[in-house]
Coordinates of C-alpha atoms in Angstrom, one line a residue:
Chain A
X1024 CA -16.1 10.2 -2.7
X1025 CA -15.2 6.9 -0.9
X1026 CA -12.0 7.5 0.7
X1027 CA -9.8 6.3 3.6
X1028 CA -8.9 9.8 5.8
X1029 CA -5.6 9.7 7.5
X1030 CA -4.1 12.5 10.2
X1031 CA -2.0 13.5 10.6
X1032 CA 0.1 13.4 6.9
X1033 CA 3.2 14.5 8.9
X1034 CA 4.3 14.3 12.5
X1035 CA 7.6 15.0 14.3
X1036 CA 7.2 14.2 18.0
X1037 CA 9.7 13.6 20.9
X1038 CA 10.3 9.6 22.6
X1039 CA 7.9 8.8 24.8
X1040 CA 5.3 11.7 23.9
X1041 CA 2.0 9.5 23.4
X1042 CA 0.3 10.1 20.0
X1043 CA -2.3 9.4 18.1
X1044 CA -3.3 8.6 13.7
X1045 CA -6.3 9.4 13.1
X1046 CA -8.2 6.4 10.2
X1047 CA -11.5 7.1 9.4
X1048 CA -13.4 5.1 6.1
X1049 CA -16.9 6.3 4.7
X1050 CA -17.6 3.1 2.6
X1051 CA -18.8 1.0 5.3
X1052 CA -16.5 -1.3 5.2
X1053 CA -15.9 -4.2 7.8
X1054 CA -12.1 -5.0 7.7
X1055 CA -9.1 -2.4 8.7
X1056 CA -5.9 -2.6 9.5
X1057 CA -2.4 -0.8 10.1
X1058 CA 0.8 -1.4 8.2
X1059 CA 4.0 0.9 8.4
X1060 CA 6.2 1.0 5.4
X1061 CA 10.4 1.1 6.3
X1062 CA 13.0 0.7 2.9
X1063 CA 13.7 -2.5 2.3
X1064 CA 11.1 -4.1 4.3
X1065 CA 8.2 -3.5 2.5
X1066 CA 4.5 -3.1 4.2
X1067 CA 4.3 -4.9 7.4
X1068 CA 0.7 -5.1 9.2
X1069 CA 0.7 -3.7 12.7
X1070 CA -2.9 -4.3 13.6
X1071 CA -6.1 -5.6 11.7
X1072 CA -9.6 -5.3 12.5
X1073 CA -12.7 -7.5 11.6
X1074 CA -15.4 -5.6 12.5
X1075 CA -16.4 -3.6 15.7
X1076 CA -15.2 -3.8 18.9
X1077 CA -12.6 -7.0 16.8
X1078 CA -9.0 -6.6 16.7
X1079 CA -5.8 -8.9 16.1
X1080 CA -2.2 -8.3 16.0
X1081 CA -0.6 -8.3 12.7
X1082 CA 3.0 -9.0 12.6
X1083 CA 4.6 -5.8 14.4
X1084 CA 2.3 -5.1 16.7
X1085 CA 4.9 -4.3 19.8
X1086 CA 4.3 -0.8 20.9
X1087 CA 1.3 0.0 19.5
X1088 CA -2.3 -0.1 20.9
X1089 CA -5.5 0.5 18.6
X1090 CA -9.2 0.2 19.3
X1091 CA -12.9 0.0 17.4
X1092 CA -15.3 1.1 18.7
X1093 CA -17.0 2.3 15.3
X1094 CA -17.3 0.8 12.4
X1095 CA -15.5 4.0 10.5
X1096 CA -12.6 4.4 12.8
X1097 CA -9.9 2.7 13.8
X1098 CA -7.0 4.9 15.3
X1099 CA -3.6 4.0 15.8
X1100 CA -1.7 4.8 19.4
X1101 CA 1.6 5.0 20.5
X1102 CA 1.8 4.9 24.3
X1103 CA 5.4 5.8 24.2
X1104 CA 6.8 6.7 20.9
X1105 CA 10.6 5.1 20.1
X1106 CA 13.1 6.0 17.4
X1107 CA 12.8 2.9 16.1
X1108 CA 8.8 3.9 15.4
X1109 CA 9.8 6.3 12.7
X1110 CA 8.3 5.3 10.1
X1111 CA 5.9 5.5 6.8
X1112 CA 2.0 4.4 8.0
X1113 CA -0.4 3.5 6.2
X1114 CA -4.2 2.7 7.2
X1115 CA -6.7 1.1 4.9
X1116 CA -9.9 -1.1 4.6
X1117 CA -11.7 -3.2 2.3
X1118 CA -14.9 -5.1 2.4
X1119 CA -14.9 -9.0 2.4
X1120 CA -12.1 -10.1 0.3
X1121 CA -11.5 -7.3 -1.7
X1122 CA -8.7 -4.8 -2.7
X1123 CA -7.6 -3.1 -0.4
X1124 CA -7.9 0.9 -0.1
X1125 CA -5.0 2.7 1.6
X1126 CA -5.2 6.0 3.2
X1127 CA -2.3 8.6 1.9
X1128 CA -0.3 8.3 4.9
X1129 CA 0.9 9.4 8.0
X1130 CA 5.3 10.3 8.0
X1131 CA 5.8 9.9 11.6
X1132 CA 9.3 10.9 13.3
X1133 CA 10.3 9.5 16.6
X1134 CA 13.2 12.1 18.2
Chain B
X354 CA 3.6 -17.5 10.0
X355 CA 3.8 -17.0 6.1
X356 CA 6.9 -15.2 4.9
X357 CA 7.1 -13.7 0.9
X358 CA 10.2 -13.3 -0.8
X359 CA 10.1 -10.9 -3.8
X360 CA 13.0 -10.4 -6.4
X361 CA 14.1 -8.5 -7.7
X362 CA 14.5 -5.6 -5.7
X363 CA 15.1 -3.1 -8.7
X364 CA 14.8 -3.8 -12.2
X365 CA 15.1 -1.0 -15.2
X366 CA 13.6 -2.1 -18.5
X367 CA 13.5 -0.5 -21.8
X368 CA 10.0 0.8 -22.9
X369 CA 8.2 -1.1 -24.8
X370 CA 9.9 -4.4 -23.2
X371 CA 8.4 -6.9 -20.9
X372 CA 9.1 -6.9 -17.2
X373 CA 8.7 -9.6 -14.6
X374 CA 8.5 -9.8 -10.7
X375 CA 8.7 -12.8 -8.8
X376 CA 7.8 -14.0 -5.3
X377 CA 7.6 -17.1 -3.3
X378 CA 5.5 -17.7 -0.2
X379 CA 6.2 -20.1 2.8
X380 CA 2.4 -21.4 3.5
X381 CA 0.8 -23.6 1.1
X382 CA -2.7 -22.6 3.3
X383 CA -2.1 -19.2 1.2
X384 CA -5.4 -18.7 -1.3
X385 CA -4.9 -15.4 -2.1
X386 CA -2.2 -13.2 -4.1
X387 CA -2.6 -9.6 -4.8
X388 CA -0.2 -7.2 -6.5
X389 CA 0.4 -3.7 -5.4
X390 CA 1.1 -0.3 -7.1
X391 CA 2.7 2.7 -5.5
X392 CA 3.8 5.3 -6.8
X393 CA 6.7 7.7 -5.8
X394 CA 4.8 9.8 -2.5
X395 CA 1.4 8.3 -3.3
X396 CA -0.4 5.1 -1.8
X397 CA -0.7 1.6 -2.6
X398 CA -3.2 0.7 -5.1
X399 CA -4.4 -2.8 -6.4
X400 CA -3.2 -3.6 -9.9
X401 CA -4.3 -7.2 -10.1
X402 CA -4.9 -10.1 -7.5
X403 CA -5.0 -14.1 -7.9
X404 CA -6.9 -16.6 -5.8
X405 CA -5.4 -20.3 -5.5
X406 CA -8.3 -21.9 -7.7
X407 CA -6.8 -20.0 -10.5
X408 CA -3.6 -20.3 -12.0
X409 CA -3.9 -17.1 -14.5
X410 CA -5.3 -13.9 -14.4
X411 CA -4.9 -11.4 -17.1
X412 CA -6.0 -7.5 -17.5
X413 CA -5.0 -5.5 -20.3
X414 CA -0.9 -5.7 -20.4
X415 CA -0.5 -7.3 -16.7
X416 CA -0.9 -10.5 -16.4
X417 CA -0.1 -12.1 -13.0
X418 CA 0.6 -16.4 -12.6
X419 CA 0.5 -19.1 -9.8
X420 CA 2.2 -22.4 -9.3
X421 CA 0.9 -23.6 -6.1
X422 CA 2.8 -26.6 -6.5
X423 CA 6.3 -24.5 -6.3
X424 CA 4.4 -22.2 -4.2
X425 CA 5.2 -19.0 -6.6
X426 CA 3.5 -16.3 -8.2
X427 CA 4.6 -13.7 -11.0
X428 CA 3.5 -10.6 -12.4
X429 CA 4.1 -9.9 -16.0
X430 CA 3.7 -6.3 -17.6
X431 CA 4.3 -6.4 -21.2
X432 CA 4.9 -3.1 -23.5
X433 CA 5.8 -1.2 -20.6
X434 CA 5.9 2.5 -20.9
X435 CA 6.8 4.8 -18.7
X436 CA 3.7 5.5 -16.2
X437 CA 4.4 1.9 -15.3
X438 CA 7.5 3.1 -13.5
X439 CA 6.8 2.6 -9.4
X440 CA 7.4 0.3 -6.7
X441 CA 5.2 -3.5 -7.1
X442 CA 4.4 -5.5 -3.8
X443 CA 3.7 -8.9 -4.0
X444 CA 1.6 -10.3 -0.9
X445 CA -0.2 -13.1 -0.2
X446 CA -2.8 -14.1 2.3
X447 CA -3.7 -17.1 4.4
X448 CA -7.1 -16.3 5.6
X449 CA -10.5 -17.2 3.4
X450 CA -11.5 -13.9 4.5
X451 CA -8.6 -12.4 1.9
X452 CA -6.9 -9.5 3.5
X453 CA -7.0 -11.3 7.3
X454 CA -3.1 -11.8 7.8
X455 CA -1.8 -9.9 4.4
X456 CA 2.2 -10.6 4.4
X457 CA 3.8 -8.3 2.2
X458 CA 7.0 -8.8 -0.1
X459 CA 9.4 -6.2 0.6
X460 CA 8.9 -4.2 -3.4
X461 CA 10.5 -4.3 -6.2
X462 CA 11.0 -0.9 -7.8
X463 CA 10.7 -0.7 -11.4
X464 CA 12.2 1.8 -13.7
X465 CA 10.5 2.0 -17.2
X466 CA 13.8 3.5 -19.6
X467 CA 12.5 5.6 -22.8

């Protein structure tokens, strides 16, 4: 089944504790990228990827790191995890100019 | 960089009615519009998407327009019914690639009345 794997679905986590999500996509697909969702602000894009080892900021990208270094995973890192982090994130991928497919998410809580 | 506004932010309809979302982007380099699903605790999915050649795109009862000129885009569900109830996010990319820099409205959520 194709399918965009997020973990973890829920995380509670102390400031400052460095964490990692988890994306992995089994459609081959070349483009990725990072959004967290907050009320009222909609989807914001952290970080995008165009291929391997090819990586951009998106519009929120301050304290956040991510790397890929396959073409299947592309995991998210906070260095030092704020309150202001909590937040909804989703991964997802597409291939060329396509829809996009999301993962199911990742509720992350910043203590 | 590009900015979308989306209104409204809530809007209840009666089923069977037509409902209406709106947005406006800031870059005219936008080419590419694509409208967004999500359901309450569930993930975004694509409903329908728009590329600046076109200035309509219809599937089924959504329906989803472009003025370039005015630098706007619309997305029209007509005989709503209830499973259509969910939040809708407008976006909108500036990238030939499609999804390179996708800016995001911020939803609006829509709330089919039986």
């Amino acid at each position: 089944e194709a399918q965009v794997t997020q973990n973890p679905r829920y995380l509670i986590t102390v400031t400052g504790k460095k964490l990692t999500v988890t994306c992995s996509q089994n459609m081959n697909h070349e483009y990725m990228s990072w959004y967290r969702q907050d009320p009222g602000l909609g989807l914001r894009q952290i970080y995008y990827s165009m291929n391997v080892e090819v990586t951009d900021k998106g519009d929120v990208p301050e304290g956040y790191k991510v790397s890929r270094k396959e073409k299947r995973n592309f995991p998210l890192i906070l260095e030092s995890p704020s309150p202001n982090q909590t937040s909804l994130y989703f991964c997802a991928s597409s291939q060329g100019n396509e829809k996009l497919f999301f993962g199911s998410g990742t509720q992350l809580s910043v203590l | 960089g590009e900015n979308v506004e989306q209104h409204p932010s809530t809007l209840s309809v009666q089923e069977g009615d037509s409902a209406v979302i709106k947005c406006t982007y800031s870059d005219s380099a936008s080419n590419y519009f694509p409208w967004y699903k999500q359901e309450l605790g569930k993930r975004p999915q694509l409903i329908i998407d728009i590329r600046s050649n076109v200035g309509e795109k219809k599937d089924q009862r959504i329906a989803v327009t472009l003025n370039k000129t005015a630098k706007h885009f619309s997305l029209h569900i007509t005989e709503t019914q209830p499973e259509d109830s969910a939040v809708y996010f407008c976006a909108a990319s500036i990238s030939n690639f499609g999804n390179e820099k996708l800016t995001f409205g911020t939803g609006t959520r829509l709330t089919i009345i039986p």
